[in-house]
Structures are given as structure tokens and as C-alpha cells.
mmCIF file of C-alpha atoms (C1' of nucleotides) in Angstrom:
data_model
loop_
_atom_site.group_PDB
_atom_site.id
_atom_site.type_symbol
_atom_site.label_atom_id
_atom_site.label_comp_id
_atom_site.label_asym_id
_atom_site.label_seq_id
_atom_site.Cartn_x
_atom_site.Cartn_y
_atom_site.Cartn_z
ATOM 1 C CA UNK C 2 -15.736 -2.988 -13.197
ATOM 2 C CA UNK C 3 -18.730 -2.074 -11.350
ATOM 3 C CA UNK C 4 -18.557 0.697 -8.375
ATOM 4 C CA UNK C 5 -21.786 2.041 -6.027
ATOM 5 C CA UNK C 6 -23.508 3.789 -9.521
ATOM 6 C CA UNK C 7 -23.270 0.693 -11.536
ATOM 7 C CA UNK C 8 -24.089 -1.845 -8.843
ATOM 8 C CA UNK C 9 -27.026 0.453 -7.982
ATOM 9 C CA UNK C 10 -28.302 0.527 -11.800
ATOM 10 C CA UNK C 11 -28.132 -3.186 -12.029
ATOM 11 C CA UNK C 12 -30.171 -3.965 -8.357
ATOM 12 C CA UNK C 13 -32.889 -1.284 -9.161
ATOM 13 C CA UNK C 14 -33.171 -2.993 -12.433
ATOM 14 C CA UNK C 15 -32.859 -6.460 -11.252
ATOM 15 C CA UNK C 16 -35.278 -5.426 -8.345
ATOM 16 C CA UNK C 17 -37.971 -4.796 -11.331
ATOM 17 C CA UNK C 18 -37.139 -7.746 -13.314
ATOM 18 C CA UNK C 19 -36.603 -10.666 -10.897
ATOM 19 C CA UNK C 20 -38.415 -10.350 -7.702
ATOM 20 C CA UNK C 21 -41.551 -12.259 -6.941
ATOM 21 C CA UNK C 22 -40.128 -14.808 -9.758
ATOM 22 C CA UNK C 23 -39.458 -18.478 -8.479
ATOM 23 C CA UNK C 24 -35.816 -20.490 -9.077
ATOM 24 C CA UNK C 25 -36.066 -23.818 -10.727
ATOM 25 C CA UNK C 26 -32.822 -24.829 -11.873
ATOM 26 C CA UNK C 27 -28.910 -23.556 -11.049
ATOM 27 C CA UNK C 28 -26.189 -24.339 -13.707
ATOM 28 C CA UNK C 29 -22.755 -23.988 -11.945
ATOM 29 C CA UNK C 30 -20.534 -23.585 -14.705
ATOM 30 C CA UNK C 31 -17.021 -22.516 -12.859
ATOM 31 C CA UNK C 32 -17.276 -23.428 -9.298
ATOM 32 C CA UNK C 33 -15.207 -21.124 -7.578
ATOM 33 C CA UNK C 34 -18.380 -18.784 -8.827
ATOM 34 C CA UNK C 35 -19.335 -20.051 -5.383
ATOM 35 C CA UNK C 36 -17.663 -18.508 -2.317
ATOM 36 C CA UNK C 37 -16.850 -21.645 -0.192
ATOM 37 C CA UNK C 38 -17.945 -19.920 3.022
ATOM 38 C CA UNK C 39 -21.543 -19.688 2.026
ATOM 39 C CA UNK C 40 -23.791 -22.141 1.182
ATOM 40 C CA UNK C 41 -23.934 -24.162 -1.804
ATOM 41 C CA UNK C 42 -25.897 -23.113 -5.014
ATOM 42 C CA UNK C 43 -28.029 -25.892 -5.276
ATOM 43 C CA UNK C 44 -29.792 -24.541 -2.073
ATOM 44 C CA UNK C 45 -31.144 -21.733 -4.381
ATOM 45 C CA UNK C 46 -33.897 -24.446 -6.208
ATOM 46 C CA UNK C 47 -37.495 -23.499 -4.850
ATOM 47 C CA UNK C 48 -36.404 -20.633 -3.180
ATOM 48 C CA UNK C 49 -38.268 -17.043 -4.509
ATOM 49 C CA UNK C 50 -36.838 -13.591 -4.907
ATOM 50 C CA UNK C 51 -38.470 -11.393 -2.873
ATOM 51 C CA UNK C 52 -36.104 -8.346 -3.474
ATOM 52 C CA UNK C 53 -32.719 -7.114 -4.402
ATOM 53 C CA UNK C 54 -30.847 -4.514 -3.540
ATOM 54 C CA UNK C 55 -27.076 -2.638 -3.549
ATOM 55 C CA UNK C 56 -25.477 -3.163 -0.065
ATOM 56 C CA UNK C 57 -22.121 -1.837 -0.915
ATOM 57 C CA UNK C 58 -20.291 -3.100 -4.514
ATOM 58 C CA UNK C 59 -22.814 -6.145 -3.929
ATOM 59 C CA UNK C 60 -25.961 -6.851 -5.808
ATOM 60 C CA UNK C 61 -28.430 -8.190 -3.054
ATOM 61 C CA UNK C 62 -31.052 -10.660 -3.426
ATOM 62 C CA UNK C 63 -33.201 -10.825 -0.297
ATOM 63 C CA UNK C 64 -34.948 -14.792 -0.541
ATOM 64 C CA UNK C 65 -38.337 -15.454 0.789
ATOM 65 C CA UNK C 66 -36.716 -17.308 3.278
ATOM 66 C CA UNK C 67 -34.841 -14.883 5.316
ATOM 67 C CA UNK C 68 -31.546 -16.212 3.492
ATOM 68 C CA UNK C 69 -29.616 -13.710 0.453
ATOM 69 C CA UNK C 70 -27.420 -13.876 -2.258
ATOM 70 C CA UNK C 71 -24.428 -11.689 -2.481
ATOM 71 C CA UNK C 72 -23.346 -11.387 -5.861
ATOM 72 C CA UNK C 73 -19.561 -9.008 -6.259
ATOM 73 C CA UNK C 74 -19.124 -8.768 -10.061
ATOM 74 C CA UNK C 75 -15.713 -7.680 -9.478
ATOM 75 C CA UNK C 76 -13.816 -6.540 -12.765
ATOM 76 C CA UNK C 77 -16.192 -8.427 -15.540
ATOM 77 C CA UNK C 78 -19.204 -9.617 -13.870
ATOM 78 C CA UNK C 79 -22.405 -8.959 -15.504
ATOM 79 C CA UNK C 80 -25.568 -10.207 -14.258
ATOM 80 C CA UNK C 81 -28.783 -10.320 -17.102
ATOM 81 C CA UNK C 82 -32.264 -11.265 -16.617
ATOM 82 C CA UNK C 83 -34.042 -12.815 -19.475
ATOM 83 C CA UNK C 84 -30.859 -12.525 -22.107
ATOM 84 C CA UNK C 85 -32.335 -13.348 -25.886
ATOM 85 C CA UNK C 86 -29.468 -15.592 -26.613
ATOM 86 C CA UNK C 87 -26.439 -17.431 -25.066
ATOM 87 C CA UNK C 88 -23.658 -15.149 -22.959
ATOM 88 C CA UNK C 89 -20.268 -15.601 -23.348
ATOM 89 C CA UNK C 90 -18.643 -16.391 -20.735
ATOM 90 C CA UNK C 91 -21.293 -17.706 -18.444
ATOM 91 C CA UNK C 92 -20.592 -18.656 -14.892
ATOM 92 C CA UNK C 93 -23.507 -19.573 -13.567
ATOM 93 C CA UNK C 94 -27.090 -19.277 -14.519
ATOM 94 C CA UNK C 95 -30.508 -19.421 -12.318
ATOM 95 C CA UNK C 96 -33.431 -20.809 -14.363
ATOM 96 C CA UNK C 97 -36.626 -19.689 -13.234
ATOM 97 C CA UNK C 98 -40.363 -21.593 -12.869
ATOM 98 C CA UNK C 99 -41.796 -19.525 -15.509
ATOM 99 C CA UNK C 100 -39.001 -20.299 -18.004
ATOM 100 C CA UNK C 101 -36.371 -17.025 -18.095
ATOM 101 C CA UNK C 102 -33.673 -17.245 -16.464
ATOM 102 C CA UNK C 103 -30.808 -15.062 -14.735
ATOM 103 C CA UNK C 104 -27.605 -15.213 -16.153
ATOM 104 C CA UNK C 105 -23.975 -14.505 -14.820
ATOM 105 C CA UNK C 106 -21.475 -13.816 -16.942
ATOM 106 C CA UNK C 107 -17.767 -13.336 -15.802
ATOM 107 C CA UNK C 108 -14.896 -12.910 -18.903
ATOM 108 C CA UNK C 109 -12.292 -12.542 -15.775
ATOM 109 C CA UNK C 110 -13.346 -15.121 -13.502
ATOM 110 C CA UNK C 111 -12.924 -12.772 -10.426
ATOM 111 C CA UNK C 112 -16.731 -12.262 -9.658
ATOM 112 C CA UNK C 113 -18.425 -14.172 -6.875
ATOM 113 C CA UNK C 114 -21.442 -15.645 -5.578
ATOM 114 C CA UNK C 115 -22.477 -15.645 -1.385
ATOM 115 C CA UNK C 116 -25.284 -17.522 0.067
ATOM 116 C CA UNK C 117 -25.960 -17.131 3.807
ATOM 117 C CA UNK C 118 -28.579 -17.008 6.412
ATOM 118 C CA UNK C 119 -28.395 -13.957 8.727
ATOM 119 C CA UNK C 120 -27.067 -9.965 8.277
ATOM 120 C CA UNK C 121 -25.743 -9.208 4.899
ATOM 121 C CA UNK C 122 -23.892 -6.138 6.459
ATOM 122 C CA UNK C 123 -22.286 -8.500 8.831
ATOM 123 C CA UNK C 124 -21.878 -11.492 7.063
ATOM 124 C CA UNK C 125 -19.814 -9.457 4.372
ATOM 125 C CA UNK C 126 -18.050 -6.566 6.683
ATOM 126 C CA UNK C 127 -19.594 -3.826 4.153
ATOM 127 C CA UNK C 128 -18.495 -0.093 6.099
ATOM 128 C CA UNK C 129 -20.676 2.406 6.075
ATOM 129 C CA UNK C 130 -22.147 3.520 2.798
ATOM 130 C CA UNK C 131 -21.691 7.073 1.251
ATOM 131 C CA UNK C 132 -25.576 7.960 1.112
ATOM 132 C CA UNK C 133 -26.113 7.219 4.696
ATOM 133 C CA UNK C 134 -27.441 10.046 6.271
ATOM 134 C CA UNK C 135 -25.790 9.392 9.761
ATOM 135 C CA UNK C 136 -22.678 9.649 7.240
ATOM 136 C CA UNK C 137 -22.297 13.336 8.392
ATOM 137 C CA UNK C 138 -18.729 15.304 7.407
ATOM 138 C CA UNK C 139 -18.400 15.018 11.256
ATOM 139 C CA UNK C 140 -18.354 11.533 11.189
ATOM 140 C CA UNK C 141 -16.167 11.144 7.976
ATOM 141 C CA UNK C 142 -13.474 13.547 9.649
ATOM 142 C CA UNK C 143 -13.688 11.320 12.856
ATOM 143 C CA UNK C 144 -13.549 8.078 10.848
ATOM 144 C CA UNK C 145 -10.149 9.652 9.024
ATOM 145 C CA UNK C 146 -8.754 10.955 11.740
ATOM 146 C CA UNK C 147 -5.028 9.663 12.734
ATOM 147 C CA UNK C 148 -5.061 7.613 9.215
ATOM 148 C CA UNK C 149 -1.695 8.212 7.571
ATOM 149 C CA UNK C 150 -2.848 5.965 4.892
ATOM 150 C CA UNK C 151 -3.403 8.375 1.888
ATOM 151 C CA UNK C 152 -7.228 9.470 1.211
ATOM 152 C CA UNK C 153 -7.522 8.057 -1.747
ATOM 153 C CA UNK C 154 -6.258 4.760 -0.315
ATOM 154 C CA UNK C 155 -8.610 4.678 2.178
ATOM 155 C CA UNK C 156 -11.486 5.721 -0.316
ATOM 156 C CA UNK C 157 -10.733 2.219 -1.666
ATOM 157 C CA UNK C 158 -10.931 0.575 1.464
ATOM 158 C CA UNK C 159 -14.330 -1.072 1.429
ATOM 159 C CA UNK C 160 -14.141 -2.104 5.615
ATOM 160 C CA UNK C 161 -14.624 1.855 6.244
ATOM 161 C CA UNK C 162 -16.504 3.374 2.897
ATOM 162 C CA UNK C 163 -18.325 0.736 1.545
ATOM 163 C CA UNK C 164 -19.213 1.342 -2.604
ATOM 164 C CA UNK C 165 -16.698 3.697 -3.890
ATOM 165 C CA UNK C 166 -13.902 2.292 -5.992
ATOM 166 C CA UNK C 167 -10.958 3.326 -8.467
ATOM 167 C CA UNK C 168 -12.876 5.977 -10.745
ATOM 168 C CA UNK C 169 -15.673 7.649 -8.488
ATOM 169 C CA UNK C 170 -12.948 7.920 -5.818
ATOM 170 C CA UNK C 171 -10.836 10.361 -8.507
ATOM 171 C CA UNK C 172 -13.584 12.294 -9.487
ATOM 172 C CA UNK C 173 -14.705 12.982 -5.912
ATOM 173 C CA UNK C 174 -10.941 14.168 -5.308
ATOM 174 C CA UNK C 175 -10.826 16.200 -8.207
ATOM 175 C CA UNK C 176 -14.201 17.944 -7.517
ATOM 176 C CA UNK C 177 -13.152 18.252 -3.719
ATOM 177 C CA UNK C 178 -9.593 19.886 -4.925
ATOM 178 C CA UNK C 179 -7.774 17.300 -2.778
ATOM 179 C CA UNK C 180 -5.111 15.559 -4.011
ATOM 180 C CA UNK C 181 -4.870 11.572 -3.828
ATOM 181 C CA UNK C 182 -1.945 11.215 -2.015
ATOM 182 C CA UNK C 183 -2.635 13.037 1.411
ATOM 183 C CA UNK C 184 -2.805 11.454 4.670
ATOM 184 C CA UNK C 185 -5.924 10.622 5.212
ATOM 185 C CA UNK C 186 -6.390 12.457 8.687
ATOM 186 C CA UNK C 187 -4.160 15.268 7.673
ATOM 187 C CA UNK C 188 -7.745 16.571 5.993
ATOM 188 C CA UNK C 189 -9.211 19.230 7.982
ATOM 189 C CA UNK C 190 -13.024 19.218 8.865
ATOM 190 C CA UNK C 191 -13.514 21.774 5.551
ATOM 191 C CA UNK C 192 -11.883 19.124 3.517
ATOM 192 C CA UNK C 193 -13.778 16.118 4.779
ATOM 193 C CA UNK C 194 -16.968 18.157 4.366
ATOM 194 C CA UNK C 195 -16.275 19.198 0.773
ATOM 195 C CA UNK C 196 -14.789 15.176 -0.092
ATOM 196 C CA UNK C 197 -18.299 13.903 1.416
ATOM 197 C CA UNK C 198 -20.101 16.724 -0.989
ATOM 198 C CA UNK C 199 -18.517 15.487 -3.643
ATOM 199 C CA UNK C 200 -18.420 11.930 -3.222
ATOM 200 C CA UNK C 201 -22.896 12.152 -3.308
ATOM 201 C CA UNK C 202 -22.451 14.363 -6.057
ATOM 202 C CA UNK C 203 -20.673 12.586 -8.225
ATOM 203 C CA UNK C 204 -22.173 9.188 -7.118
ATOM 204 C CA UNK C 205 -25.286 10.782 -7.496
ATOM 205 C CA UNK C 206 -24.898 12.094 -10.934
ATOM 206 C CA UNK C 207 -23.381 8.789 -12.272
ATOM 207 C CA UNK C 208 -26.427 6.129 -10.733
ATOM 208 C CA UNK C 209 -28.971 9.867 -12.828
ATOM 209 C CA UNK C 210 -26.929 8.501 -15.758
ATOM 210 C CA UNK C 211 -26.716 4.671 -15.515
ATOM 211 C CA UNK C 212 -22.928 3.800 -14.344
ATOM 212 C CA UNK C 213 -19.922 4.400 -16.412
ATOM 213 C CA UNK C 214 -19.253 2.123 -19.081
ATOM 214 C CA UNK C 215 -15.431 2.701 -19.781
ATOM 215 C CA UNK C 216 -15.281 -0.840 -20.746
ATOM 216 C CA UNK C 217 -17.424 -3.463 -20.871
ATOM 217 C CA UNK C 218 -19.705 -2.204 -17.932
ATOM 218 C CA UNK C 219 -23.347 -3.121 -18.571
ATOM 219 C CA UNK C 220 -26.908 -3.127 -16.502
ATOM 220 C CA UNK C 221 -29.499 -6.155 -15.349
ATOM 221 C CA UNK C 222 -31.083 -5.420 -18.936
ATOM 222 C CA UNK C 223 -27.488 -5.141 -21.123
ATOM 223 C CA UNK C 224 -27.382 -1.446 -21.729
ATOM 224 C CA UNK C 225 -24.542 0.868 -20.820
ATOM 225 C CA UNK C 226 -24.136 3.818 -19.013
ATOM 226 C CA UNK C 227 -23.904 6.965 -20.168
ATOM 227 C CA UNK C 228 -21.426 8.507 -16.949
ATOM 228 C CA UNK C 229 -18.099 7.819 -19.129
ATOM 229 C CA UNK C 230 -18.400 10.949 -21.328
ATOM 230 C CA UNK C 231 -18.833 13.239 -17.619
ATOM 231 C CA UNK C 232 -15.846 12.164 -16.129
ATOM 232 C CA UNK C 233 -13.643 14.965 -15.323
ATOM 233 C CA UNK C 234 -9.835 12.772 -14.872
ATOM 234 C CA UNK C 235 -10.249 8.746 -14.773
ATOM 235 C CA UNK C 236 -8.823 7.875 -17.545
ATOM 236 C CA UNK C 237 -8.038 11.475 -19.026
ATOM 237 C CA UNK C 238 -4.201 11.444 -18.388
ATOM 238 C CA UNK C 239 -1.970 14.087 -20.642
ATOM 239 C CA UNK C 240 -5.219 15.498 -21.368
ATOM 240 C CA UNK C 241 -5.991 19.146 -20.182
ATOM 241 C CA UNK C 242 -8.023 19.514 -17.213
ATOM 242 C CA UNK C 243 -11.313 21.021 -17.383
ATOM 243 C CA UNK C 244 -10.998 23.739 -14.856
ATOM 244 C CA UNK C 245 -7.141 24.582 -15.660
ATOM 245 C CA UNK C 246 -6.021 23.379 -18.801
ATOM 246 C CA UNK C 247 -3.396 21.728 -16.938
ATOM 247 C CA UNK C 248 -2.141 18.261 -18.053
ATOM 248 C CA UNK C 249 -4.240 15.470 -16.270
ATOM 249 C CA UNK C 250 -1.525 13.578 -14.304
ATOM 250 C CA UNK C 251 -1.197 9.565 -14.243
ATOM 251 C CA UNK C 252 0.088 7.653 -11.134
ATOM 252 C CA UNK C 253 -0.166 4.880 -9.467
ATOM 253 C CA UNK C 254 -1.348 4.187 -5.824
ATOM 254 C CA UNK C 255 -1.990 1.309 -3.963
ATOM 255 C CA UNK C 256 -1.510 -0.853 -7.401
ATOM 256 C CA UNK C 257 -4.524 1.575 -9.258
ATOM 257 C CA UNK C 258 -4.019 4.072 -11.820
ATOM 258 C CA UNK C 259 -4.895 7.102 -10.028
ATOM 259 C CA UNK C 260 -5.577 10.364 -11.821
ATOM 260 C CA UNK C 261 -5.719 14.197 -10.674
ATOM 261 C CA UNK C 262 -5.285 17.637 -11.726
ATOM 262 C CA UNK C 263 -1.442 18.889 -10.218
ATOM 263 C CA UNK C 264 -2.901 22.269 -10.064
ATOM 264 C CA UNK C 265 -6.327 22.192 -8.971
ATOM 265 C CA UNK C 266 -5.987 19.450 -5.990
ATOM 266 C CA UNK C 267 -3.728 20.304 -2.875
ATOM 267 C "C1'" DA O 25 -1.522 -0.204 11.011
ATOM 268 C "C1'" DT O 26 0.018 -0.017 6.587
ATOM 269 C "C1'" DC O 27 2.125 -1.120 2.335
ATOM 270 C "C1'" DA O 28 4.176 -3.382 -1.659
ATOM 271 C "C1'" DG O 29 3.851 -7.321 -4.196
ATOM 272 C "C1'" DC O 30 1.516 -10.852 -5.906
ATOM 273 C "C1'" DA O 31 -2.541 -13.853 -6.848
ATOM 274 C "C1'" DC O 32 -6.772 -14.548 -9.056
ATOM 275 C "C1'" DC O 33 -8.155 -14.539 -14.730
ATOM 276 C "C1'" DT O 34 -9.026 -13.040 -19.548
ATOM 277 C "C1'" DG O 35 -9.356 -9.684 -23.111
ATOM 278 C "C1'" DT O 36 -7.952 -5.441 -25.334
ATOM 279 C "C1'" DT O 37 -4.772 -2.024 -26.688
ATOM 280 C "C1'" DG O 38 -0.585 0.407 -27.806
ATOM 281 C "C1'" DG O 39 4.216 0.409 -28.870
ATOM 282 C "C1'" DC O 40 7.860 -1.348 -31.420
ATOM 283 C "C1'" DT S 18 0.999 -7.297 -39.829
ATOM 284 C "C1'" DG S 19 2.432 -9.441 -35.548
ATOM 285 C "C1'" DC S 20 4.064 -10.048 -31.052
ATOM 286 C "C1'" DC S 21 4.361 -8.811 -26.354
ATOM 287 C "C1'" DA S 22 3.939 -6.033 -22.511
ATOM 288 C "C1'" DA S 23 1.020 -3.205 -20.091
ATOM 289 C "C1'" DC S 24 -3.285 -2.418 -18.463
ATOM 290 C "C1'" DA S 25 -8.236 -2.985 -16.816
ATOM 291 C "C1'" DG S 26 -13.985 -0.470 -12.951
ATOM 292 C "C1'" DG S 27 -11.722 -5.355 -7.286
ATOM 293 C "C1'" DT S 28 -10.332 -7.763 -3.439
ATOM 294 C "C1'" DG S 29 -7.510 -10.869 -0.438
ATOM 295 C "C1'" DC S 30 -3.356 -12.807 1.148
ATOM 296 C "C1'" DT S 31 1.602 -12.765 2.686
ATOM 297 C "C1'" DG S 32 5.545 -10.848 4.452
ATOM 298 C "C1'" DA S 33 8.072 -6.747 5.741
#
DNA sequence: ATCAGCACCTGTTGGC
DNA sequence: TGCCAACAGGTGCTGA
């Protein structure tokens, strides 16, 4: 579900709603919730939120001990502060001292929960992250150079690029002109320049608008985004494309549906 | 290194 | 109307 503009919606929300606030209480109510290489939930009671914050496709809570929570939501996950009546599908649930509460909910099961002491960004092998501003186009074209995986594969790969998944990594093709399937270092430094453009344009424009809710996408507070009725491919195939008229084209790579414009993207 | 295939799960949708 | 297959914003593992 959730890419770099929804994850970002939900922490900056979150970050508003939760921090400073104390945890009295964790419900576990599917335990594989918990990722077995971090520590257990029940660690969580007493501790306070001092902060959270995206690091990739994870929500971030930084604890007033040093220690975090890394929450991946995966497909389905949802996390809400202060929900006005029971979620379906709760997984687990974090009561607080002054009597709200933060809820996960998880229809899919895939989400998880990580709690560690020491660097998120190693403890979780997050790459680099689009908005970084030693992310230069140099440094993307160096990073894809001699991939023959194809660029929108690698897009995907979250051990380079950390935060850009199935739909943003379309529209940044489509708005770069590239098409999915090249090698990834067959892109010349003009190509990796225009692809790093558009990836913090598009990213950009989608966290402006709140995340794409194509589904069941919503933020820390329940709303959806508004990003769905912008997109210019995901989820358009057979449809003309907005540039060309051409028919939107459908296929799959690497197991995703994977859309693009056979005219516009070389 | 890379890829296909499958696993993890449930809910929704579209075709027949 | 009803059933079933396909599909879904993600990742991780295995085997080739």
C-alpha cells in the first residue's frame, strides 16, 4: 500500500499526534506483528515517544530511550492515533498513560513491527533515500551503472533507493520518458538526471497532496489522499495517455503490474 | 548478480 | 445472482 508520500503523510502526522505521549499498555493481537529479530513488544510499556519519522517505507518512532520502532505497513497496514471506535482488523494496539491509544490495523497480515537499540538505517539496510541531497544525478548514474537489471526493477529495490515502490516508480518513468524495461546502466547521465527530476517531482507532488489512496490507503488521522486522481499511468491501462493519446500499456515486471506510455517512453 | 516463482494473507472486482 | 480467478500500493526466500 503505502510508498515514500504516504509513509511521509502518516509520520508527519503521527509526529504531531503521538510524540511526548507515554505507553501504558501493548495488546499483541497477531504475533508475527512482531519481527522476531527485534525485541519484544512488551518492552514498549513506560517507554515515551519522543519523535517519529519516515526512514524509507518505514514509519519511525524515535523512544526516549535511544531505542525505535520500525513499523512497514506493507500492503494494508494502517496506523491511527486516537481512532473513535474499534478497527477492523487490529494487530496490535499501544495504549497510552493519558488514555488514547495507537492503533495498528493490518486486513493482509503482511505489515510488521521492529524494536531495536542502535541505527535504524543500519539495523533495517534502508539505501539511500530520493530527497537526499548528496543524491546527485551523478551519483544515481554511478549507483546504476553496469546494472542489467531493468530500471524499473531496480527502482523497486529498496537496498539501493530506499521509499519508492510500484506506482511512484511508473509515474517517475513516464514523466522521465524512459521506459520500464531498460537496463538499468544502459541510462545515460541525461537520463539518470531527468529519472532523479522526476522521481522528487512526483514524490514531491504526491506527500503536497497526502499519498495516493487507490485503495484503502489512509493517514495517522484516517483520511485519504488526494494523489490518485494526478496519476498519469498506474493503474490507467487501455486508457489514452495524457501527452499522446496513445493506449496506456499493462505489463508485468518483476511480479508488479507495471504501466507506461509505448510512445512517449524509450 | 539476477530472475522467476512462490510465500505470506485477506478483500475486492471483473468475467463468465 | 453466484462463483472463481485474478489482482492488489511490499518484501523475502529458494533454486536456477
Amino acid at each position: 500500500m503505502p510508498e515514500l508520500p504516504e509513509v511521509e503523510t502518516i509520520a508527519r502526522g503521527l509526529a504531531r499526534s503521538v510524540s511526548g505521549r507515554t505507553i501504558r499498555g501493548v495488546d499483541v493481537a497477531w504475533q508475527r506483528t512482531v519481527d522476531p529479530r527485534g525485541l519484544a513488544a512488551r518492552t514498549l510499556d513506560g517507554e515515551t515517544i519522543a519523535g517519529v519519522r519516515r526512514l524509507g517505507k518505514y514509519v519511525l518512532f524515535d523512544l526516549r530511550s535511544g531505542r525505535h520502532v520500525a513499523v512497514h505497513l506493507r500492503m494494508t497496514g494502517r496506523l491511527i492515533a486516537d481512532p473513535s471506535t474499534a478497527l477492523p482488523h487490529t494487530r496490535l494496539s499501544l495504549r497510552f498513560a493519558d488514555g488514547g491509544a495507537l492503533v495498528f490495523s493490518d486486513a493482509r497480515k503482511f505489515g510488521r513491527w521492529r524494536i531495536f537499540d542502535g541505527d535504524p538505517q543500519a539495523e533495517l539496510g534502508t539505501g539511500i533515500d530520493p530527497f537526499d541531497p548528496e543524491l546527485t544525478p551523478a551519483r544515481l548514474h554511478a549507483l546504476l551503472r553496469g546494472r542489467r537489471t531493468k530500471i524499473k526493477t531496480w527502482l523497486l529495490d529498496q537496498r539501493r533507493l530506499s521509499g519508492v515502490g510500484n506506482i511512484y516508480a511508473c509515474e517517475a518513468l513516464y514523466l522521465a520518458r524512459i521506459r520500464p524495461n531498460v537496463a538499468a546502466g544502459r541510462l545515460t547521465r541525461a537520463q539518470a538526471a531527468a529519472l532523479l527530476s522526476s522521481l522528487r517531482k512526483v514524490l514531491r507532488k504526491a506527500i503536497f497532496y497526502r499519498g495516493s489512496s487507490v485503495d484503502d490507503y489512509v493517514d495517522g488521522a484516517g483520511m485519504p489522499g488526494e494523489f490518485q486522481k494526478k496519476l498519469a499511468v498506474y493503474g490507467r491501462g487501455g486508457l489514452p495517455c495524457r501527452r499522446c493519446k496513445t493506449a496506456i500499456r499493462r505489463v508485468v515486471l518483476a511480479q508488479r503490474g507495471t504501466f507506461f506510455c509505448p510512445v512517449c517512453q524509450h
